[in-house]
Coordinates of C-alpha atoms in Angstrom, one line a residue:
Chain A
M1 CA -21.3 150.5 -103.7
Q2 CA -20.9 147.9 -101.1
T3 CA -18.0 148.3 -98.7
A4 CA -18.4 145.4 -96.4
P5 CA -17.5 142.1 -98.0
L6 CA -20.4 139.8 -98.5
P7 CA -20.1 136.6 -96.7
S8 CA -18.9 133.9 -99.1
P9 CA -21.6 131.4 -100.2
A10 CA -19.6 128.6 -98.7
A11 CA -19.8 130.2 -95.2
T12 CA -23.6 130.7 -95.4
A13 CA -24.1 127.2 -96.7
A14 CA -22.3 125.6 -93.9
P15 CA -22.2 127.6 -90.7
S16 CA -20.4 126.0 -87.9
P17 CA -22.6 124.7 -85.2
A18 CA -21.1 127.0 -82.6
A19 CA -22.2 130.0 -84.7
T20 CA -25.9 129.2 -84.7
A21 CA -28.3 129.3 -81.8
A22 CA -27.9 126.8 -78.9
P23 CA -27.6 123.3 -80.2
V24 CA -30.5 121.0 -79.8
L25 CA -28.2 118.2 -78.7
S26 CA -24.8 118.3 -77.2
L27 CA -22.6 115.5 -75.9
N28 CA -19.8 116.6 -73.6
N29 CA -16.9 114.2 -73.1
V30 CA -19.2 111.2 -72.9
E31 CA -17.8 107.9 -71.8
V32 CA -19.8 104.6 -71.9
I33 CA -18.9 101.4 -70.1
Y34 CA -20.7 98.1 -70.7
D35 CA -21.0 95.5 -68.0
H36 CA -18.9 97.6 -65.7
V37 CA -15.7 96.6 -67.6
S38 CA -15.7 97.2 -71.3
L39 CA -15.1 100.7 -72.4
A40 CA -17.1 101.4 -75.5
I41 CA -16.7 105.1 -76.1
K42 CA -14.5 107.7 -74.5
G43 CA -14.5 111.4 -74.4
V44 CA -17.1 111.8 -77.2
S45 CA -18.3 115.3 -77.8
I46 CA -20.7 116.1 -80.6
E47 CA -23.3 118.8 -81.3
V48 CA -26.4 118.8 -83.4
P49 CA -27.5 122.4 -84.2
Q50 CA -31.2 123.3 -84.1
G51 CA -32.7 122.2 -87.4
G52 CA -29.4 120.8 -88.6
M53 CA -28.5 117.5 -90.2
V54 CA -25.3 115.9 -88.9
A55 CA -23.7 112.6 -89.7
L56 CA -21.8 110.4 -87.4
L57 CA -19.5 108.2 -89.6
G58 CA -17.1 105.4 -88.9
A59 CA -16.4 101.8 -89.4
N60 CA -18.1 98.8 -87.7
G61 CA -17.5 98.9 -83.9
A62 CA -16.3 102.5 -83.8
G63 CA -18.9 103.3 -81.2
K64 CA -21.5 105.1 -83.3
S65 CA -24.5 103.0 -82.1
T66 CA -23.3 103.3 -78.5
T67 CA -23.2 107.0 -78.9
L68 CA -26.8 107.0 -80.1
K69 CA -27.9 104.8 -77.3
S70 CA -26.3 107.1 -74.7
I71 CA -28.6 109.8 -76.2
S72 CA -31.8 107.7 -76.4
G73 CA -31.2 106.0 -73.1
L74 CA -31.4 102.5 -74.6
L75 CA -27.9 101.7 -73.1
R76 CA -29.5 100.5 -69.9
A77 CA -31.2 97.6 -71.6
E78 CA -27.8 96.4 -72.7
R79 CA -26.2 97.0 -69.3
G80 CA -24.3 100.0 -70.5
L81 CA -23.8 103.1 -68.5
V82 CA -22.7 106.6 -69.1
T83 CA -19.8 106.8 -66.6
R84 CA -18.5 110.2 -67.5
G85 CA -19.6 113.3 -69.3
E86 CA -23.0 114.8 -70.0
V87 CA -25.7 114.6 -72.6
H88 CA -27.7 117.8 -73.0
F89 CA -30.9 118.0 -75.0
M90 CA -32.5 121.4 -75.5
G91 CA -30.7 122.7 -72.4
H92 CA -31.7 119.7 -70.1
N93 CA -29.2 117.2 -68.8
I94 CA -31.0 114.0 -69.7
D95 CA -28.5 111.5 -68.3
A96 CA -30.8 110.2 -65.6
L97 CA -34.0 109.9 -67.6
A98 CA -35.7 106.7 -68.7
P99 CA -36.0 106.1 -72.4
Q100 CA -39.7 106.9 -72.6
R101 CA -39.1 110.3 -70.8
R102 CA -36.5 111.1 -73.5
V103 CA -38.9 110.2 -76.2
K104 CA -41.4 112.5 -74.6
L105 CA -38.9 115.3 -74.6
G106 CA -38.5 114.8 -78.4
I107 CA -35.7 112.3 -79.0
A108 CA -36.5 109.5 -81.4
Q109 CA -34.1 106.8 -82.4
V110 CA -34.6 104.6 -85.4
L111 CA -32.8 101.4 -84.5
E112 CA -30.2 99.6 -86.6
G113 CA -31.8 96.8 -88.5
R114 CA -35.1 98.6 -88.6
R115 CA -36.8 96.5 -85.8
V116 CA -40.4 97.1 -86.9
F117 CA -43.0 95.3 -84.9
E118 CA -43.2 92.3 -87.2
H119 CA -46.4 90.8 -86.1
L120 CA -48.3 94.1 -86.3
T121 CA -49.5 95.8 -89.4
P122 CA -47.8 99.1 -90.4
D123 CA -50.9 100.9 -89.2
E124 CA -50.6 99.2 -85.8
N125 CA -46.9 100.0 -85.7
L126 CA -47.8 103.6 -86.0
I127 CA -50.5 103.4 -83.4
A128 CA -48.2 101.6 -80.9
A129 CA -45.6 104.4 -81.4
S130 CA -48.2 107.1 -80.5
A131 CA -48.3 106.0 -76.9
V132 CA -46.3 109.0 -75.7
R133 CA -48.5 111.5 -77.6
G134 CA -51.7 111.1 -75.7
S135 CA -54.7 112.4 -77.7
R136 CA -56.4 110.6 -80.5
Q137 CA -56.3 113.8 -82.6
D138 CA -52.5 113.9 -82.3
M139 CA -52.4 110.3 -83.4
A140 CA -54.6 110.7 -86.4
R141 CA -52.7 113.8 -87.5
N142 CA -49.4 112.2 -87.1
K143 CA -50.5 109.1 -89.0
D144 CA -51.7 111.3 -91.9
R145 CA -48.4 113.1 -91.9
V146 CA -46.4 109.8 -92.0
Y147 CA -48.6 108.4 -94.7
A148 CA -48.1 111.7 -96.7
Y149 CA -44.3 111.3 -96.5
F150 CA -44.5 107.6 -97.2
P151 CA -47.4 106.8 -99.5
R152 CA -46.1 103.3 -99.9
L153 CA -46.8 102.6 -96.3
H154 CA -50.3 103.7 -96.7
E155 CA -50.7 101.2 -99.5
R156 CA -49.4 98.4 -97.3
R157 CA -50.9 99.5 -94.1
T158 CA -52.9 96.3 -93.4
A159 CA -50.1 93.9 -94.4
Q160 CA -48.1 92.1 -91.8
S161 CA -45.0 94.3 -91.2
G162 CA -42.6 91.3 -91.1
Y163 CA -43.4 90.7 -94.8
L164 CA -42.7 94.2 -96.0
S165 CA -39.6 94.7 -98.1
G166 CA -36.4 96.1 -96.5
G167 CA -37.1 99.5 -97.9
E168 CA -40.7 99.6 -96.7
Q169 CA -39.6 98.4 -93.3
Q170 CA -37.0 101.2 -93.1
M171 CA -39.8 103.7 -94.1
L172 CA -42.0 102.2 -91.4
A173 CA -39.3 102.5 -88.8
I174 CA -38.8 106.2 -89.7
G175 CA -42.5 106.7 -89.8
R176 CA -42.9 105.1 -86.4
A177 CA -40.3 107.4 -85.0
L178 CA -42.1 110.4 -86.5
M179 CA -45.3 109.4 -84.6
T180 CA -43.6 110.5 -81.4
Q181 CA -43.3 114.1 -82.8
P182 CA -39.6 114.2 -82.3
K183 CA -37.4 117.3 -82.3
L184 CA -34.4 115.2 -82.9
L185 CA -34.5 112.2 -85.2
M186 CA -31.6 109.8 -84.8
L187 CA -31.1 107.2 -87.6
D188 CA -28.9 104.2 -87.0
E189 CA -27.6 102.8 -90.3
P190 CA -30.7 103.4 -92.3
S191 CA -28.9 102.4 -95.6
L192 CA -28.0 98.9 -94.3
G193 CA -28.9 96.3 -96.8
L194 CA -30.9 98.6 -99.1
A195 CA -30.4 99.2 -102.8
P196 CA -28.7 102.5 -103.6
F197 CA -31.8 104.0 -105.2
L198 CA -33.8 103.2 -102.1
V199 CA -31.2 104.8 -99.9
A200 CA -31.4 107.9 -102.0
E201 CA -35.1 107.9 -101.8
I202 CA -35.2 107.5 -98.1
F203 CA -32.5 110.1 -97.5
D204 CA -34.4 112.5 -99.7
I205 CA -37.5 112.1 -97.6
V206 CA -35.5 112.6 -94.4
R207 CA -34.0 115.8 -95.9
R208 CA -37.5 116.9 -96.8
I209 CA -38.8 116.4 -93.3
N210 CA -35.7 118.2 -92.0
K211 CA -36.4 121.2 -94.3
E212 CA -40.2 121.4 -94.0
E213 CA -40.5 120.8 -90.2
G214 CA -37.1 121.9 -89.0
L215 CA -36.5 118.5 -87.5
S216 CA -32.9 118.1 -86.4
V217 CA -31.3 114.9 -87.7
L218 CA -28.4 112.8 -86.4
L219 CA -27.5 110.3 -89.0
V220 CA -25.2 107.3 -88.2
E221 CA -23.8 105.7 -91.2
Q222 CA -21.0 103.5 -92.5
N223 CA -22.1 104.5 -96.0
A224 CA -20.2 107.8 -95.9
I225 CA -20.8 108.7 -99.6
A226 CA -24.6 108.7 -99.2
A227 CA -24.5 110.4 -95.8
L228 CA -22.2 113.2 -96.7
E229 CA -24.5 114.1 -99.6
V230 CA -27.4 115.0 -97.2
V231 CA -25.8 116.4 -94.1
S232 CA -24.1 119.7 -93.4
H233 CA -21.6 118.4 -91.0
G234 CA -19.9 115.1 -90.1
Y235 CA -18.1 113.6 -87.2
L236 CA -15.8 110.6 -87.8
M237 CA -15.5 108.1 -85.0
E238 CA -12.8 105.4 -84.6
R239 CA -12.3 103.1 -81.7
G240 CA -14.7 104.9 -79.5
R241 CA -13.4 108.4 -80.1
V242 CA -14.3 111.3 -82.4
V243 CA -11.2 111.7 -84.6
M244 CA -12.5 114.3 -87.0
H245 CA -15.2 116.9 -87.2
D246 CA -15.8 119.1 -90.3
S247 CA -18.3 120.3 -92.8
A248 CA -19.6 117.7 -95.2
E249 CA -17.9 119.5 -98.1
A250 CA -14.5 119.5 -96.4
M251 CA -14.9 115.8 -95.3
K252 CA -15.7 114.8 -98.9
Q253 CA -12.5 116.6 -100.0
N254 CA -10.3 115.1 -97.2
P255 CA -7.9 112.6 -98.9
D256 CA -7.9 110.3 -95.9
I257 CA -11.7 110.1 -95.8
Q258 CA -11.7 109.6 -99.5
E259 CA -9.4 106.8 -99.3
F260 CA -10.8 105.0 -96.3
Y261 CA -14.5 105.7 -96.4
L262 CA -15.4 106.9 -99.9
G263 CA -13.5 104.2 -101.8
G264 CA -11.9 106.9 -103.9
A265 CA -8.4 105.5 -103.6
K266 CA -6.4 106.0 -106.7
G267 CA -5.1 102.7 -108.1
H268 CA -5.4 100.9 -104.8
E269 CA -6.8 97.4 -104.7
F270 CA -9.5 97.1 -102.1
R271 CA -7.3 94.6 -100.3
D272 CA -4.5 97.1 -100.1
V273 CA -6.8 99.8 -98.8
K274 CA -7.9 97.5 -96.1
H275 CA -4.4 96.6 -95.2
Y276 CA -3.3 100.2 -95.2
R277 CA -6.3 101.1 -93.1
R278 CA -5.4 98.5 -90.6
R279 CA -2.0 100.1 -90.1
K280 CA -2.9 103.7 -90.2
R281 CA -5.2 105.2 -87.6
W282 CA -5.7 108.6 -86.4
L283 CA -5.1 107.4 -83.0
T284 CA -3.0 104.5 -81.9
Chain B
M1 CA -71.5 52.5 -78.9
D2 CA -73.8 54.4 -76.6
L3 CA -74.5 57.8 -78.2
T4 CA -75.9 59.3 -75.1
L5 CA -72.9 58.5 -73.1
F6 CA -70.6 59.8 -75.8
G7 CA -72.6 63.0 -76.1
E8 CA -72.5 63.5 -72.4
L9 CA -68.8 62.9 -72.2
A10 CA -68.2 65.2 -75.1
I11 CA -70.3 68.1 -73.9
N12 CA -69.2 67.9 -70.3
G13 CA -65.6 67.6 -71.6
A14 CA -66.2 70.7 -73.7
M15 CA -67.4 72.6 -70.7
T16 CA -64.4 71.4 -68.6
G17 CA -62.2 72.3 -71.5
L18 CA -63.5 75.9 -71.6
M19 CA -62.6 76.1 -67.9
Y20 CA -59.1 75.0 -68.8
S21 CA -59.2 77.8 -71.3
L22 CA -59.6 80.2 -68.4
V23 CA -56.2 79.1 -67.1
A24 CA -54.7 79.0 -70.6
M25 CA -56.0 82.5 -71.3
G26 CA -54.0 83.9 -68.4
I27 CA -50.8 82.3 -69.9
V28 CA -51.6 83.6 -73.4
L29 CA -52.3 87.0 -72.1
I30 CA -48.9 87.4 -70.6
Y31 CA -47.2 85.7 -73.5
K32 CA -49.0 87.9 -76.0
S33 CA -48.0 91.1 -74.2
S34 CA -44.6 90.4 -72.9
A35 CA -43.4 87.2 -74.6
V36 CA -42.9 85.4 -71.2
P37 CA -44.3 81.9 -70.7
N38 CA -45.7 82.1 -67.2
L39 CA -45.3 78.9 -65.3
A40 CA -46.9 80.5 -62.2
Q41 CA -50.4 80.7 -63.7
G42 CA -51.6 77.6 -61.8
A43 CA -50.3 78.9 -58.5
M44 CA -51.9 82.3 -59.2
T45 CA -55.2 80.5 -59.9
M46 CA -55.0 78.9 -56.5
L47 CA -54.0 82.1 -54.9
G48 CA -57.0 83.8 -56.4
G49 CA -59.3 81.2 -54.8
Y50 CA -57.6 81.6 -51.4
V51 CA -57.8 85.4 -51.6
V52 CA -61.6 85.2 -52.2
L53 CA -62.0 82.9 -49.3
A54 CA -59.8 85.0 -47.1
I55 CA -61.7 88.1 -47.8
A56 CA -65.0 86.3 -47.3
G57 CA -63.9 84.6 -44.2
G58 CA -61.8 87.3 -42.7
F59 CA -64.3 90.2 -43.1
G60 CA -67.4 88.1 -43.2
A61 CA -68.1 89.6 -46.6
P62 CA -70.6 87.8 -48.9
L63 CA -69.0 86.2 -51.9
W64 CA -70.5 88.7 -54.4
V65 CA -68.5 91.4 -52.5
A66 CA -65.5 89.2 -51.8
I67 CA -65.0 88.3 -55.4
P68 CA -64.7 91.8 -56.8
L69 CA -62.4 92.7 -53.9
A70 CA -60.3 89.7 -54.6
L71 CA -60.1 90.6 -58.3
A72 CA -58.8 94.0 -57.4
T73 CA -56.4 92.6 -54.9
M74 CA -55.0 90.2 -57.5
F75 CA -54.7 93.0 -60.0
L76 CA -52.3 94.6 -57.5
V77 CA -50.5 91.4 -56.9
G78 CA -49.9 91.2 -60.6
V79 CA -48.5 94.7 -60.7
G80 CA -46.4 93.8 -57.7
I81 CA -44.9 90.7 -59.3
E82 CA -43.7 92.9 -62.2
R83 CA -42.2 95.5 -59.9
V84 CA -40.4 93.1 -57.6
A85 CA -39.5 90.1 -59.7
L86 CA -39.5 91.0 -63.3
R87 CA -38.5 94.6 -63.8
R88 CA -34.8 93.9 -63.3
L89 CA -35.0 91.0 -65.7
A90 CA -36.3 93.0 -68.7
G91 CA -34.0 92.4 -71.6
R92 CA -32.4 89.4 -70.0
P93 CA -32.4 86.0 -71.6
I94 CA -35.8 84.4 -71.6
I95 CA -34.6 81.3 -69.7
M96 CA -33.9 83.5 -66.7
I97 CA -37.3 84.9 -66.8
L98 CA -38.8 81.4 -67.2
M99 CA -36.9 80.2 -64.2
M100 CA -38.2 83.3 -62.3
T101 CA -41.8 82.3 -63.1
L102 CA -41.1 78.8 -61.8
G103 CA -39.6 80.4 -58.7
L104 CA -42.8 82.4 -58.3
D105 CA -44.9 79.3 -58.7
I106 CA -43.0 77.6 -55.9
F107 CA -43.1 80.7 -53.8
V108 CA -46.8 81.2 -54.1
R109 CA -47.6 77.6 -53.4
A110 CA -45.3 77.4 -50.4
T111 CA -46.6 80.7 -49.0
S112 CA -50.2 79.7 -49.3
M113 CA -49.4 76.3 -47.7
T114 CA -47.8 78.2 -44.8
I115 CA -50.8 80.5 -44.3
W116 CA -53.8 78.3 -45.2
G117 CA -52.5 74.8 -44.7
G118 CA -53.4 71.8 -46.8
T119 CA -57.1 71.3 -46.0
N120 CA -59.6 71.6 -48.7
R121 CA -61.9 74.6 -48.3
P122 CA -65.3 74.7 -50.0
M123 CA -66.2 77.7 -52.2
Q124 CA -70.0 78.0 -52.2
L125 CA -71.0 80.0 -55.2
G126 CA -74.7 79.2 -54.7
I127 CA -74.8 77.5 -58.1
S128 CA -77.2 74.6 -57.8
D129 CA -75.9 71.0 -57.7
T130 CA -78.8 69.6 -59.6
P131 CA -77.7 69.0 -63.2
L132 CA -79.0 70.9 -66.1
F133 CA -80.9 68.7 -68.6
L134 CA -80.2 69.2 -72.3
G135 CA -82.4 66.6 -73.9
P136 CA -81.1 63.3 -72.5
L137 CA -77.7 64.9 -71.5
L138 CA -76.8 65.9 -68.0
L139 CA -74.8 69.1 -67.6
N140 CA -73.0 70.3 -64.5
R141 CA -74.2 73.9 -63.9
T142 CA -70.9 75.2 -62.6
Y143 CA -69.2 74.1 -65.8
V144 CA -71.9 75.8 -67.8
V145 CA -71.2 79.0 -65.9
G146 CA -67.5 78.5 -66.3
A147 CA -67.9 78.0 -70.1
V148 CA -69.9 81.2 -70.4
V149 CA -67.4 83.2 -68.4
A150 CA -64.6 81.8 -70.5
I151 CA -66.3 82.9 -73.7
A152 CA -67.2 86.3 -72.3
L153 CA -63.6 86.9 -71.4
F154 CA -62.4 85.7 -74.8
V155 CA -64.6 88.3 -76.5
L156 CA -63.5 91.0 -74.1
F157 CA -59.8 90.3 -74.7
L158 CA -60.3 90.0 -78.5
L159 CA -61.7 93.5 -78.4
F160 CA -59.0 94.7 -75.9
F161 CA -56.1 93.7 -78.2
R162 CA -57.5 95.9 -80.9
T163 CA -57.5 99.0 -78.7
R164 CA -54.5 101.3 -78.6
M165 CA -53.4 99.8 -75.2
G166 CA -53.8 96.3 -76.6
I167 CA -51.7 97.1 -79.7
V168 CA -49.0 98.6 -77.4
L169 CA -48.9 95.3 -75.4
R170 CA -48.6 93.3 -78.6
A171 CA -45.8 95.6 -79.7
I172 CA -44.0 95.0 -76.4
S173 CA -44.1 91.3 -76.9
D174 CA -42.7 91.7 -80.4
D175 CA -39.6 93.8 -79.4
Y176 CA -38.8 95.3 -76.1
T177 CA -36.0 97.6 -77.4
A178 CA -38.0 98.9 -80.3
S179 CA -40.8 99.6 -77.8
W180 CA -38.5 101.6 -75.6
S181 CA -37.2 103.5 -78.7
V182 CA -40.7 104.8 -79.4
G183 CA -41.5 105.8 -75.9
I184 CA -43.5 102.8 -74.8
S185 CA -43.2 102.2 -71.1
V186 CA -42.4 98.5 -71.4
E187 CA -42.4 98.1 -67.6
R188 CA -45.9 99.4 -67.3
G189 CA -47.1 97.3 -70.2
V190 CA -45.7 94.1 -68.6
A191 CA -47.2 95.1 -65.3
L192 CA -50.6 95.5 -66.9
S193 CA -50.4 92.1 -68.6
W194 CA -49.5 90.4 -65.3
A195 CA -52.3 92.3 -63.6
L196 CA -54.9 91.3 -66.2
S197 CA -53.6 87.7 -66.1
S198 CA -53.9 87.7 -62.3
V199 CA -57.5 88.8 -62.6
V200 CA -58.2 86.0 -65.1
A201 CA -56.5 83.6 -62.7
T202 CA -58.8 84.7 -59.9
T203 CA -61.8 84.1 -62.1
A204 CA -60.5 80.6 -62.8
G205 CA -59.7 80.0 -59.1
V206 CA -63.3 80.9 -58.1
L207 CA -64.9 78.6 -60.7
W208 CA -62.5 75.7 -60.2
G209 CA -62.7 76.3 -56.4
S210 CA -66.4 75.8 -56.5
V211 CA -66.0 72.6 -58.5
Q212 CA -63.3 70.9 -56.4
G213 CA -62.8 73.2 -53.4
V214 CA -59.8 75.4 -52.8
D215 CA -56.5 73.7 -51.9
Q216 CA -53.0 73.1 -53.3
S217 CA -54.3 70.9 -56.1
L218 CA -55.7 74.0 -57.9
A219 CA -52.1 74.9 -58.7
L220 CA -51.9 71.7 -60.8
L221 CA -54.3 73.3 -63.3
L222 CA -51.1 74.8 -64.7
L223 CA -50.5 71.5 -66.6
K224 CA -53.9 71.7 -68.3
G225 CA -53.5 75.4 -68.9
V226 CA -50.1 74.9 -70.5
A227 CA -51.3 72.1 -72.7
V228 CA -54.3 74.2 -73.9
A229 CA -52.2 77.3 -74.4
V230 CA -49.5 75.4 -76.4
L231 CA -52.1 73.5 -78.5
G232 CA -53.9 76.8 -79.3
G233 CA -50.7 78.6 -80.1
L234 CA -49.1 80.5 -77.2
D235 CA -50.1 84.0 -78.5
S236 CA -53.7 83.3 -79.6
I237 CA -56.6 84.0 -77.3
G238 CA -59.0 82.4 -79.8
G239 CA -56.6 79.4 -79.9
A240 CA -56.9 79.0 -76.2
I241 CA -60.7 78.8 -76.4
L242 CA -60.7 76.4 -79.3
A243 CA -57.9 74.3 -77.9
G244 CA -59.7 74.2 -74.6
L245 CA -62.8 72.9 -76.3
L246 CA -60.9 70.3 -78.3
L247 CA -58.7 69.1 -75.4
G248 CA -61.7 69.0 -73.0
I249 CA -63.8 66.9 -75.4
F250 CA -60.8 64.7 -76.2
E251 CA -59.9 64.2 -72.6
G252 CA -63.5 63.6 -71.6
V253 CA -64.3 61.1 -74.2
A254 CA -60.9 59.3 -74.2
S255 CA -60.8 59.0 -70.4
G256 CA -64.5 58.1 -70.3
Y257 CA -63.8 55.0 -72.4
L258 CA -60.3 54.3 -71.1
D259 CA -60.8 54.7 -67.4
P260 CA -63.1 51.7 -66.9
L261 CA -60.5 49.6 -68.8
V262 CA -57.4 50.7 -66.9
G263 CA -59.0 51.5 -63.6
G264 CA -59.0 55.3 -63.8
G265 CA -56.3 58.0 -64.0
S266 CA -56.0 58.3 -67.8
R267 CA -57.0 62.0 -67.9
D268 CA -53.6 63.4 -67.3
L269 CA -52.2 60.9 -69.7
V270 CA -54.4 62.4 -72.5
I271 CA -53.2 65.9 -71.5
A272 CA -49.6 64.9 -71.4
M273 CA -49.8 63.2 -74.8
T274 CA -51.5 66.3 -76.3
L275 CA -48.8 68.6 -75.0
I276 CA -45.9 66.4 -76.2
L277 CA -47.4 65.7 -79.6
T278 CA -48.2 69.4 -80.2
I279 CA -44.7 70.4 -79.5
L280 CA -43.3 67.6 -81.7
I281 CA -45.7 68.0 -84.6
R282 CA -46.8 71.6 -84.6
P283 CA -44.8 73.7 -82.2
H284 CA -46.6 77.0 -82.9
G285 CA -49.9 75.3 -82.1
L286 CA -53.2 75.6 -84.0
F287 CA -53.3 79.3 -84.3
G288 CA -50.0 80.6 -83.1
R289 CA -47.9 82.8 -85.3
H290 CA -45.1 81.2 -87.2
D291 CA -42.0 83.2 -86.6
I292 CA -41.7 85.4 -89.6
E293 CA -38.5 85.0 -91.5
R294 CA -37.8 87.2 -94.5
I295 CA -36.7 85.4 -97.6

């Protein structure tokens, strides 16, 4: 007879990031200022566990994209600067590194709005993204891998990318990021403007890659319903701060989240929800 | 109508046009790989010519040594331009970058004026002055060489833009931020495009220098280069070749018949009209990409 109590299934399904091995990514009190004056995020601390899938949720302008760019190094192109705090990736402080060095370390960001190279074919998009992974064999292998995950891209590989459908472009953007052999894949609003079945399809593929290759994923979404279905943990941002951090299950159950982000309000008109939301904030 | 005269005007115009294509190709090269319209291409052509002469004169090197050395020097000049003038502008509005290339144009012209003065210096390539006979038509040998070089470079760049490096450069011109996001070193790509363009400019400088000598007027080739590049479509190497041919023929024939009537000087008029009409009627040129908009 067993004396020690078995860990509950819930606990094994959703271990806290701190309990697992060192996180692949950790932000510690990060503050970003644009143009020397405008404070975009303040004191943001998040962690992505090794092989984990974490969502960063929040409304428009909450600072989600800025947080991603502080990780990928793309802030500088927009005259943004990490003025406080540290970004650690696999134990390295990466704050001083140029974007391409970070990609080389294994950070890939799929930009909001997809941003495929429109005048190149999907095949050329993938080739262009293999610049950091030197050898031709690497490139060929990575291309095969991307085409295996996204057979539709293979069918359209010689079309002009600008004429692909939104879903195909999103697949291409993700495939392009995979060409860099990332250890951490960051997706910025991949569901934007896509039909729900496409969002589900794309999230499924991302989850498959996460499972099969142990690729850690940081998913930025306004679409909390879809996001919380695939991740184990979520952070909620508002006005440049993290205001909530919990397991995906707990977040789905949280009445405030339900009301504000999952549209599960009982009896509220959408207009009322918005009005209410404008008044009530976690931080004011 | 005198068919021989027409043929001669047309074919010499075509050759001249291909030499305009050399200047245009430099513009297209930079535009195709970093989406910057380079207004300093004429000045760089002139600088290329001066550098060849400086190396030949300064070290007493024969031209066949001086030219490769000058090509290498200008390659480094191109890299330097990116490092000093353009790197900080990456991601800034295109108008600032355009003004910067205009600034570069003025800077290069003023600097070479200070160093080398305004006198015309000959560039003796050793190409014979005696015309080449094609049936009844007379051809200028230097122009023939220029045309061959232009077509050779065209083939070379056509192949280059299909290589991995070439694809990366085209990606950069599409979207800087997306390029950074997949680890492309945008700065290095832009530097490479300026370096290659400087090499092309030097080639043009040598050939044009041997036609009209090396002086400040070489910088005015910018106008022809821009007209050809715009007519061909700013991002099309093939367009630059074809537009060069067309514009050269058009310019040669039109001015050949107009000049006697108006007393000369109609060449630039033809060029200006072409540039203006292209932008009004077909802004993306003959072969340039339409900007893709999703429906």
